[in-house]
Coordinates of C-alpha atoms in Angstrom, one line a residue:
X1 CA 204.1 288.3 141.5
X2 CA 206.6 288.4 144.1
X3 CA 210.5 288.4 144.0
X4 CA 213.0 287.5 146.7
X5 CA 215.8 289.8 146.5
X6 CA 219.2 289.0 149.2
X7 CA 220.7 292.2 150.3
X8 CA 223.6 291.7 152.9
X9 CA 223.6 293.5 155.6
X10 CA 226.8 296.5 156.0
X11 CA 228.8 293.5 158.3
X12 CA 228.2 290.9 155.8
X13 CA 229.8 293.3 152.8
X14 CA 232.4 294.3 155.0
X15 CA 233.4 290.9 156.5
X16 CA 233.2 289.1 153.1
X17 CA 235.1 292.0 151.4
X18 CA 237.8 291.8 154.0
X19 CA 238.1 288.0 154.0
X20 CA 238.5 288.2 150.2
X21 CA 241.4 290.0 150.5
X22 CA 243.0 288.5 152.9
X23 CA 242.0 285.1 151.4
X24 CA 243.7 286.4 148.3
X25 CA 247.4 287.2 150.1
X26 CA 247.1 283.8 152.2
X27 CA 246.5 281.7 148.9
X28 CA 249.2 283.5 147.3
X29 CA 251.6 282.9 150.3
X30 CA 250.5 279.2 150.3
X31 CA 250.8 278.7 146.6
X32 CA 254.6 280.3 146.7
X33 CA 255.7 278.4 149.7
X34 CA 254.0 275.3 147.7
X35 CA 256.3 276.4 144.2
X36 CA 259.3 276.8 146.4
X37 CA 258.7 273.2 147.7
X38 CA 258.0 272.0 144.7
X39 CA 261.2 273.3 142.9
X40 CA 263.1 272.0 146.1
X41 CA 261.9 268.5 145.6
X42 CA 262.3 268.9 141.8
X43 CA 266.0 270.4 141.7
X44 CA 266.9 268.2 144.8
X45 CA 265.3 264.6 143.9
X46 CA 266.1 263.4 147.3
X47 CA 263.7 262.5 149.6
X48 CA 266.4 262.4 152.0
X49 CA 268.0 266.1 151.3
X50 CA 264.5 267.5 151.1
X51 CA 263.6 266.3 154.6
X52 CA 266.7 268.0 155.8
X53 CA 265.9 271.1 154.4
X54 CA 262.0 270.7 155.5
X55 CA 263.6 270.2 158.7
X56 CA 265.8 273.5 159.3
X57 CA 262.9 275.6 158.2
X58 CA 260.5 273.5 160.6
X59 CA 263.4 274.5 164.0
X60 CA 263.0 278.0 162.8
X61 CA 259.2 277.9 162.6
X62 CA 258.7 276.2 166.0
X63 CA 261.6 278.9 167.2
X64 CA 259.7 281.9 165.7
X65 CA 256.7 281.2 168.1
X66 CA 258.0 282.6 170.8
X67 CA 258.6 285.9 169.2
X68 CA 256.5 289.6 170.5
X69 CA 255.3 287.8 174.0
X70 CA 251.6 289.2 173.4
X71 CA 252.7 292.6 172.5
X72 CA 251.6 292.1 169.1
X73 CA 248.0 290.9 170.0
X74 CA 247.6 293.9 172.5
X75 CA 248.5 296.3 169.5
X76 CA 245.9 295.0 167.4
X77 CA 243.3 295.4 170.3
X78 CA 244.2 298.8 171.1
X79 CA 244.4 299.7 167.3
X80 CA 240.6 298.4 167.1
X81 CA 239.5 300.3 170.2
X82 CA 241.4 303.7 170.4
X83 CA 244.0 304.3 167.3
X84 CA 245.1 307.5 168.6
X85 CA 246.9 305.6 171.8
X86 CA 248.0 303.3 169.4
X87 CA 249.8 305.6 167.6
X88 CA 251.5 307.7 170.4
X89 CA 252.1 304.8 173.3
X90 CA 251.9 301.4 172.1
X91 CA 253.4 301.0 169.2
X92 CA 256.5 302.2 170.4
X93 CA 256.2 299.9 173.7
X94 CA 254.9 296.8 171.4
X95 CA 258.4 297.5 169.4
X96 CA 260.9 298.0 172.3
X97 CA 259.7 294.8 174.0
X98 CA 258.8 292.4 171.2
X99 CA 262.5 293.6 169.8
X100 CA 263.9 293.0 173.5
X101 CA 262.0 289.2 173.4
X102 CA 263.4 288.6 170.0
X103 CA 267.3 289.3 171.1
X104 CA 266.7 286.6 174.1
X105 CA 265.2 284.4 171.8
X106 CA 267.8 284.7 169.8
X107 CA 270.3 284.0 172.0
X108 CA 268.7 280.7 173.1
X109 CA 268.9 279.7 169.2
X110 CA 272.4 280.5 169.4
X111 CA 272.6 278.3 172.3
X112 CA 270.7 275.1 171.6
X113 CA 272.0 274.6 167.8
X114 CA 275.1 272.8 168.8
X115 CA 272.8 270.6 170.2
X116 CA 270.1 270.1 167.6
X117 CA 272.8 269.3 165.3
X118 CA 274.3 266.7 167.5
X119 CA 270.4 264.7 168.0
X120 CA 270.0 265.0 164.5
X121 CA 273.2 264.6 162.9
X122 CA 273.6 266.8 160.8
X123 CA 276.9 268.9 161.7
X124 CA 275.3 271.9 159.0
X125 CA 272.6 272.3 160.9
X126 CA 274.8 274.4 164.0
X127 CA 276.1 277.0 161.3
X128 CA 272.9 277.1 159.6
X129 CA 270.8 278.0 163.2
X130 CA 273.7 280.4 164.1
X131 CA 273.1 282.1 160.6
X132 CA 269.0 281.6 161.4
X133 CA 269.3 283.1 164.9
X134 CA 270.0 287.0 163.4
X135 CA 266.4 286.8 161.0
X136 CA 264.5 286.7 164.6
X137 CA 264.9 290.3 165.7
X138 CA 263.5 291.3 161.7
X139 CA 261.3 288.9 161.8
X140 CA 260.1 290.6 165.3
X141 CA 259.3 293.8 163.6
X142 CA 258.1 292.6 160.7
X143 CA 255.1 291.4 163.4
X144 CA 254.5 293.9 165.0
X145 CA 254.6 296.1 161.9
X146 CA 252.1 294.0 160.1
X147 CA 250.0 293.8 163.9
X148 CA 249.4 298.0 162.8
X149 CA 247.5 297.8 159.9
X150 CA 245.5 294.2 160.9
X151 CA 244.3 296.4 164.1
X152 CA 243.6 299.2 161.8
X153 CA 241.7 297.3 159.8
X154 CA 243.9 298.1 156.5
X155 CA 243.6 294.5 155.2
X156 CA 244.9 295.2 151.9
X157 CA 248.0 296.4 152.7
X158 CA 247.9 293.5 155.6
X159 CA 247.8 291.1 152.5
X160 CA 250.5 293.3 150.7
X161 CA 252.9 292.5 153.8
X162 CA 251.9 288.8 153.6
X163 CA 253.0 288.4 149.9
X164 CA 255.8 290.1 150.5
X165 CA 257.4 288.1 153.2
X166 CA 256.8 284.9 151.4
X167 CA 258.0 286.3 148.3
X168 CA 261.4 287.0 149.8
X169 CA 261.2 283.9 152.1
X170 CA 260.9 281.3 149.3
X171 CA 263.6 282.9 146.7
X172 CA 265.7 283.2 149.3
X173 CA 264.8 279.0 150.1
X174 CA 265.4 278.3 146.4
X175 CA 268.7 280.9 146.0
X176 CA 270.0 278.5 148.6
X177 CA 269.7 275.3 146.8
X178 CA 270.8 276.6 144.2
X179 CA 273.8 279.2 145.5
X180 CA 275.2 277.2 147.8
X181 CA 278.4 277.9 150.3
X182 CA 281.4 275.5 150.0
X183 CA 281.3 272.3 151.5
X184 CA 278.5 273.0 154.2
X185 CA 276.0 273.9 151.2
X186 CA 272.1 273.0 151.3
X187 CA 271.6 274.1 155.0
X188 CA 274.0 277.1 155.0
X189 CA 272.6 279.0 152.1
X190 CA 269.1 278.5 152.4
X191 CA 269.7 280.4 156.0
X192 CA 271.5 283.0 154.8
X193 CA 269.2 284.0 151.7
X194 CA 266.2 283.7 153.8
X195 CA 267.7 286.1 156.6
X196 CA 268.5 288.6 153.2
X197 CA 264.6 288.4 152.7
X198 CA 263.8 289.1 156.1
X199 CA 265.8 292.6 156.1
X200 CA 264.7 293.5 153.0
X201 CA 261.0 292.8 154.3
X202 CA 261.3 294.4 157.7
X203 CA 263.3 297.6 156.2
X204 CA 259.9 297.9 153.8
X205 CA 257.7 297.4 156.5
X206 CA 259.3 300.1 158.6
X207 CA 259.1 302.3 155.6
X208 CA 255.0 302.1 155.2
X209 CA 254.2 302.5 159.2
X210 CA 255.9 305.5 159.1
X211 CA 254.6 306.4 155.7
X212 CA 250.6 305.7 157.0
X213 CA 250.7 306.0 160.9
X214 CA 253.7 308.2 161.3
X215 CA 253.7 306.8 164.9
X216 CA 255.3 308.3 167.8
X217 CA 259.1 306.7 167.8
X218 CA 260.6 307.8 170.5
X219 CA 259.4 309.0 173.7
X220 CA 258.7 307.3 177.7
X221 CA 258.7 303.8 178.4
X222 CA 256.2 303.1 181.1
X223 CA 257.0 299.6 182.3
X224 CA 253.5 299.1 184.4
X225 CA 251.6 300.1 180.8
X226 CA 254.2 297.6 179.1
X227 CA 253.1 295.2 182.0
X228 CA 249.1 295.6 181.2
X229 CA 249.9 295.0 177.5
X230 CA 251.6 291.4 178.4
X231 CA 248.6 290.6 180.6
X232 CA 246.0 290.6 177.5
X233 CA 248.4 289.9 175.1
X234 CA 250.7 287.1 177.1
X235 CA 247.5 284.0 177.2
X236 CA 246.9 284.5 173.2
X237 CA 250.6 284.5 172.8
X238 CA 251.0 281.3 175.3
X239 CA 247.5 279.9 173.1
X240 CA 249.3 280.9 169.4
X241 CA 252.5 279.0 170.9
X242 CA 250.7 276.1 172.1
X243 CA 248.4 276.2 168.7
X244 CA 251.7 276.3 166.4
X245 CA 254.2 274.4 168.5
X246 CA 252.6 271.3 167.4
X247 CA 253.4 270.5 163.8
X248 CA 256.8 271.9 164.1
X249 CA 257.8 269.8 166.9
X250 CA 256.1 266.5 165.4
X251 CA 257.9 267.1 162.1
X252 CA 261.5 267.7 164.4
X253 CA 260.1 264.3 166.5
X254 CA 259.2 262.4 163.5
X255 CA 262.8 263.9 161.9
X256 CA 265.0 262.1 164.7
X257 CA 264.1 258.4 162.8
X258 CA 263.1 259.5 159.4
X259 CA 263.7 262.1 157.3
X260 CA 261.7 260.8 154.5
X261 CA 258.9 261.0 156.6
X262 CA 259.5 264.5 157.4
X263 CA 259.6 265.2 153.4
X264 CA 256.1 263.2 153.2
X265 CA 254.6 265.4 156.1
X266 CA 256.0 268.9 155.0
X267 CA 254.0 268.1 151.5
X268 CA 251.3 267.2 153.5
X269 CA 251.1 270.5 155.3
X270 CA 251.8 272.0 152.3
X271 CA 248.8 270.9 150.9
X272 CA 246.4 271.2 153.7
X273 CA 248.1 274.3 153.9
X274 CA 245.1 275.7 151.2
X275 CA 242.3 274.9 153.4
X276 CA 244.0 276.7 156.5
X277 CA 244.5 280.0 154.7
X278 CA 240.5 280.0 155.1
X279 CA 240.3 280.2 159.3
X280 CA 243.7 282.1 158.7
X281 CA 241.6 284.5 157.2
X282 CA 238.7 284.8 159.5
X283 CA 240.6 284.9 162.3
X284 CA 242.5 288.1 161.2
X285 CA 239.3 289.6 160.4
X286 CA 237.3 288.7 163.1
X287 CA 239.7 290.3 166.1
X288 CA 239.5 293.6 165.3
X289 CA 235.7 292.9 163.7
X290 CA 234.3 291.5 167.0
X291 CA 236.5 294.1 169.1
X292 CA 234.3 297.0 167.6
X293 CA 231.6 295.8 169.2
X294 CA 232.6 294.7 172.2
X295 CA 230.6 296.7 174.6
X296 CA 226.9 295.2 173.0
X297 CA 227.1 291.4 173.5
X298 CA 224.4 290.8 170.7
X299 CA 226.2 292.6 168.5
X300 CA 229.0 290.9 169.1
X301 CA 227.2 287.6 169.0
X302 CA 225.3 288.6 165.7
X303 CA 229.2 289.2 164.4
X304 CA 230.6 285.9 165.8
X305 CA 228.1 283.3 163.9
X306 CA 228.5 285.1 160.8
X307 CA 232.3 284.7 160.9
X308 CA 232.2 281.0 161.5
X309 CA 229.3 280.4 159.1
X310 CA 230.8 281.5 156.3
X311 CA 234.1 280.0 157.6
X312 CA 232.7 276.6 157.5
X313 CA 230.8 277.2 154.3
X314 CA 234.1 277.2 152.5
X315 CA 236.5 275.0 154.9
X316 CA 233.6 271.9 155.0
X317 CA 233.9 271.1 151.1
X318 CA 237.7 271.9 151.0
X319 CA 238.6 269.4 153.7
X320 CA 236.1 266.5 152.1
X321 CA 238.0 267.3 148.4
X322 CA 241.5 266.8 150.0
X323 CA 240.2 263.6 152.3
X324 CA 238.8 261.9 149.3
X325 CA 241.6 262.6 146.6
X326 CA 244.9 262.7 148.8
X327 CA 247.1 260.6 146.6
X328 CA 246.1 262.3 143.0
X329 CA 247.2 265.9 144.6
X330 CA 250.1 265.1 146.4
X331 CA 251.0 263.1 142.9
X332 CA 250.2 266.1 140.9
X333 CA 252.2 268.8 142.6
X334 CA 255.5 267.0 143.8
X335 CA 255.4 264.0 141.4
X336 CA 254.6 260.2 141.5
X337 CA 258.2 260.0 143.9
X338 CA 256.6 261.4 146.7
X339 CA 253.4 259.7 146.9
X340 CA 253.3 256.8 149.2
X341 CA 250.5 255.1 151.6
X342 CA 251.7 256.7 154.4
X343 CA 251.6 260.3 152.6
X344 CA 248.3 259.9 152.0
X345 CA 247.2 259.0 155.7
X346 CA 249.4 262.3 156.8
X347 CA 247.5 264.7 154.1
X348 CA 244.1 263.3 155.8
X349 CA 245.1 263.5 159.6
X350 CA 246.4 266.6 158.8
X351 CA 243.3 268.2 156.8
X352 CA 241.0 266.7 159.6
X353 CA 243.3 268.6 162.1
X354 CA 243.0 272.2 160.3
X355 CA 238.8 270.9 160.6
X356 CA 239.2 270.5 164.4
X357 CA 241.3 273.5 164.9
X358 CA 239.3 276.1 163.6
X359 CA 236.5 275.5 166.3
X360 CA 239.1 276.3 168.6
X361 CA 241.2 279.2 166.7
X362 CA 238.4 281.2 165.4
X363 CA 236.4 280.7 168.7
X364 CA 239.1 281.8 170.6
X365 CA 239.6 285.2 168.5
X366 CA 235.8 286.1 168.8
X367 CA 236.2 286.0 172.7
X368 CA 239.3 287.6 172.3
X369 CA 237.7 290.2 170.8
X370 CA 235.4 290.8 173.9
X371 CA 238.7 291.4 175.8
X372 CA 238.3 287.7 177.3
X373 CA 241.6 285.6 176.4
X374 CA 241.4 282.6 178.7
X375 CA 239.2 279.9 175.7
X376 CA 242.4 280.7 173.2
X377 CA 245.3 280.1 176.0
X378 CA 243.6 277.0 177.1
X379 CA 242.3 275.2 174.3
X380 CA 245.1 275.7 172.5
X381 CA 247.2 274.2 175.6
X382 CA 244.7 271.5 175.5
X383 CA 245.2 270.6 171.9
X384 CA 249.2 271.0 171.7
X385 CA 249.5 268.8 175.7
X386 CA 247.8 265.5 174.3
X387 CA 250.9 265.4 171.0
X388 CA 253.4 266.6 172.9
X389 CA 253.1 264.4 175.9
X390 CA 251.9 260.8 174.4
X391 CA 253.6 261.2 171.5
X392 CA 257.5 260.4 172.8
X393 CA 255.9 257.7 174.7
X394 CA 253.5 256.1 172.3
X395 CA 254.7 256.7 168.7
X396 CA 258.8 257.0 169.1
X397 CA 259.1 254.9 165.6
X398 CA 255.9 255.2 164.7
X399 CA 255.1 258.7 162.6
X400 CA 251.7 257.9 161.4
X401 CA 250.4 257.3 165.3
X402 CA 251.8 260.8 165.9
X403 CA 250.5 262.2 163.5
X404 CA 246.7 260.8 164.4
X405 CA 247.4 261.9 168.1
X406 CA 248.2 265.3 166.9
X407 CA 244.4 265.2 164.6
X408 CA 243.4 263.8 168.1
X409 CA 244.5 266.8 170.1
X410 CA 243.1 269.1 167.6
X411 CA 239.3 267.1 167.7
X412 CA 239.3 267.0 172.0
X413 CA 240.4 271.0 171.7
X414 CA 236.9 271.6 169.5
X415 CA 234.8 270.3 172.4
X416 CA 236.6 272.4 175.2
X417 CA 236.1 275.3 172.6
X418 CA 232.0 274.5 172.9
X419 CA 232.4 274.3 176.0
X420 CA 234.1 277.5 176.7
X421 CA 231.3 279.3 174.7
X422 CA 228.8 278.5 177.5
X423 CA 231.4 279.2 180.1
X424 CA 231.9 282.8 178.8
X425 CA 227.9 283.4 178.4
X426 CA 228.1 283.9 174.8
X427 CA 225.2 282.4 173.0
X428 CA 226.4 281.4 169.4
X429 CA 223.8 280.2 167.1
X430 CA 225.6 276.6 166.4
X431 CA 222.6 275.5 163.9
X432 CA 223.5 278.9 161.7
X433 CA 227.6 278.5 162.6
X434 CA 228.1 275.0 162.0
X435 CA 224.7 273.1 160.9
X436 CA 223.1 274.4 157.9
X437 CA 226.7 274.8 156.6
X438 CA 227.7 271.1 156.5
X439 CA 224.0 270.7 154.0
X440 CA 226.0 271.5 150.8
X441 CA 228.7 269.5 151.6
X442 CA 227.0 266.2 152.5
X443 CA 225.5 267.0 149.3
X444 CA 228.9 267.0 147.1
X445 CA 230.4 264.4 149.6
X446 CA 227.7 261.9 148.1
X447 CA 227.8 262.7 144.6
X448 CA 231.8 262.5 144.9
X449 CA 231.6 259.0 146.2
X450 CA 229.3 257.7 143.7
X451 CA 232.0 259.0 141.4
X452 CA 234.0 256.3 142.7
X453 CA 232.5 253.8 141.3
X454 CA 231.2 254.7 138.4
X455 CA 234.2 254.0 136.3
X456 CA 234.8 256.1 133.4
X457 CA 232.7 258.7 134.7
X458 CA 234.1 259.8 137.6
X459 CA 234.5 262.8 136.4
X460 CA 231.2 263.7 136.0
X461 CA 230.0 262.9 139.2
X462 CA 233.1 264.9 140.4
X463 CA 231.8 267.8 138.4
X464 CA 227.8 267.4 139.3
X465 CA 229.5 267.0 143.2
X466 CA 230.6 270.6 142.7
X467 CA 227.5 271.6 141.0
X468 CA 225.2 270.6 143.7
X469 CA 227.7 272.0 146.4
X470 CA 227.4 276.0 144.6
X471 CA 223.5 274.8 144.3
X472 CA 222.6 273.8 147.7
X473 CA 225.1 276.5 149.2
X474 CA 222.8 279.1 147.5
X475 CA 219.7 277.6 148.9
X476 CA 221.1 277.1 152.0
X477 CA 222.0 281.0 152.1
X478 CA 218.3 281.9 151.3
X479 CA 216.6 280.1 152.9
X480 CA 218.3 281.1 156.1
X481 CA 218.9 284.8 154.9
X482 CA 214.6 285.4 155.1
X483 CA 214.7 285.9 158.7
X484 CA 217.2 288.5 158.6
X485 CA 218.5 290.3 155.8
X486 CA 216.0 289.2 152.6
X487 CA 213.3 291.8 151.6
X488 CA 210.9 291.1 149.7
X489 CA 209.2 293.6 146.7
X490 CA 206.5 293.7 144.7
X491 CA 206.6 293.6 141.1
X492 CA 203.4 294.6 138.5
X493 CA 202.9 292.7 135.7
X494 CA 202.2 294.7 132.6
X495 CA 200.0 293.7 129.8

């Protein structure tokens, strides 16, 4: 008789080894930032505090964005295409100007927080930004630190970093709820224990690139070869901006009426947060895996599809679990006090948006990785231009329409993504990248739903939904694997 044995190919070990990993870290970065929140709403019990809170760490987010100006992405690219130049030039150039960008940065923080305090009245918030402002320049090395060993493909030590920074990040959030200063408190401490974590972080990282690539610190600084780093790096910067910009400045729009609202939508991203980690993940790995093979297109293209198949593999069910079951999570991890008809509609837009975005994200890194930047500068400028512009007009009091315009942005971004495939000749295989994926999860979806009416047991359908979704996803892999990568053997029966 014969047997059907699957053997994956030295790509497919290599790219699900490395998504693992980094799987691993994001998840345990999500699920600390989503313990800090949930002692903050715990210890606090005030929606109103919490949204302050959620607030100050948004500013700083959207602020952060504007850190390394490319130089990061163009040391990843060089580490994936020649490490030795990495190691003698460019690291020292990515440091000097990420580290110069940082100070300006900075001082534009420094700047504006007398008047983000004012529009949102809250007179802690000035001190809190001025105490914020000094984390940015650690924060910039900490980036381009971590930038290293993601070009270098070292993505356990890539991971290692990641756990790190949230680990220090989120006790110093909690240290200052609980370790306050005087009568400024909340907003005060939580900015100064976070900037502790940030040095500590940034001091280790230093510590480990010198330990593994013992790079060349000092030496020329050639501002044209500066120059041609900005012009790869500068459009996925300007993309990563316009990509990220988005849910910090809804939550800080939303924040100028409502607070509360602000709390609702941080747990929602909190949440959602899980099902990000998985495009957060391929994207990583699929820069420096696509930039390998960059000079043979097929290769490349052979690369590409498996990235986003098994990307959508995993992201498909996710999303359709948190869609259909928004109120019994949110109620689970923050408690009954959070849960509200509106947080549930935010939890969905928002899970629907990380969907839409990772057409766009992960598409963008693959042609990235062929040294072509334009899809990721545009579509994400596509994506972050329909929330930021029709929002203030359209949804001023109204923070459930912004938040659907912001899922919006994210859906019209996928089709200029598909779009930009054909426009940069590179011929995906969308039944293999997105098709055959979505099988097991229609599959799940409709067993889940029966669930729902079925009374007492729900939970059975809810367990034969993730039954068939492991079944069908194993059929689905084999009987697409045949063409490529299955072998088959003979076997003699005995007796």
């Amino acid at each position: 008789m014969q047997k059907m044995r699957l053997v994956l190919s030295e790509h497919q070990r290599f790219l699900l080894r490395s998504v693992s990993i980094i799987v691993v870290g994001l998840f345990i970065n999500q699920l600390l930032q989503t313990v800090g929140s949930i002692i903050l709403a715990r210890v606090l019990n005030d929606p109103a505090k919490f949204g302050e809170v959620n607030l100050l760490l948004q500013i700083f987010g959207m602020v952060a964005l504007f850190l390394n100006v490319g130089f990061n992405s163009a040391l990843v690219y060089t580490f994936s295409t020649d490490r030795q130049e990495a190691i003698q030039q460019k690291f020292r150039l990515s440091l000097l100007g990420s580290t110069f960008a940082a100070v300006v940065v900075s001082l534009a923080l420094t700047a504006l927080a007398p008047f983000l305090a004012e529009i949102y009245h809250l007179p802690s918030l000035k001190g809190a930004l001025f105490i914020s402002s000094i984390m940015l320049i650690f924060n910039s090395v900490i980036n381009i630190g971590v930038s290293s060993f993601s070009g270098n493909r070292e993505f356990m030590t890539q991971a290692l970093f990641m756990v790190i920074t949230t680990t220090f990040s989120t006790l110093g959030m909690v240290l200052g709820v609980l370790w306050t200063f005087g009568t400024n408190d909340l907003l005060w401490g939580v900015s100064f224990w976070m900037g502790m974590g940030s040095v500590l972080t940034a001091a280790f990282i230093v510590w480990k690139v010198e330990r593994v690539h013992r790079p060349k610190w000092l030496g020329s600084i050639s501002l044209p070869e500066m120059g041609q780093m900005m012009k790869y790096g500068v459009p996925l910067w300007a993309g990563n901006i316009a990509k990220a910009f988005q849910q910090p400045f809804l939550v800080m729009f939303i924040g100028s009426s409502s607070v509360i609202a602000v709390g609702e939508l941080a747990n929602a991203s909190r949440i959602t947060g899980f099902i990000g980690i998985v495009t957060w993940a391929f994207m990583i790995v699929t820069f420096p895996f696509v930039a390998e093979s960059s000079r043979d297109l097929n290769e490349s293209t052979r690369r590409g599809t498996l990235c986003i198949r098994y990307n959508n593999l995993i992201l498909y069910p996710l999303t359709l679990i948190i869609c259909l079951y928004p109120n019994e999570i949110n109620g689970f991890l923050f408690g009954s006090g959070y849960t509200t008809q509106d947080s549930a509609i935010y939890i969905r837009l928002l899970a629907l948006g990380v969907f839409f975005s990772s057409v766009g994200r992960l598409g963008g890194n693959i042609l990235a990785g062929l040294g072509k930047t334009k899809a990721n500068f545009w579509v994400m400028i596509v994506a972050g231009v329909i929330v930021i512009t029709l929002a203030p007009i359209f949804a001023v009091n109204n923070p459930v329409l912004a938040v659907w315009l912001y899922t919006g942005g994210w859906a019209v971004s996928a089709l200029f993504m598909i779009w930009f495939f054909f426009y940069e000749g590179f011929p995906l295989d969308w039944w293999k990248s997105y098709g055959e994926p979505l099988i097991p999860t229609l599959v799940m979806g409709l067993l889940m739903e029966i669930g729902h009416f079925a009374g007492g047991f729900s939970t059975l359908f809810v367990l034969l939904g993730i039954g068939g979704l492991m079944l069908f996803t194993l059929i689905v892999e084999t009987f697409h694997v045949p063409r490529l990568r299955l072998s088959k053997h003979k076997q003699s029966n005995s007796g």
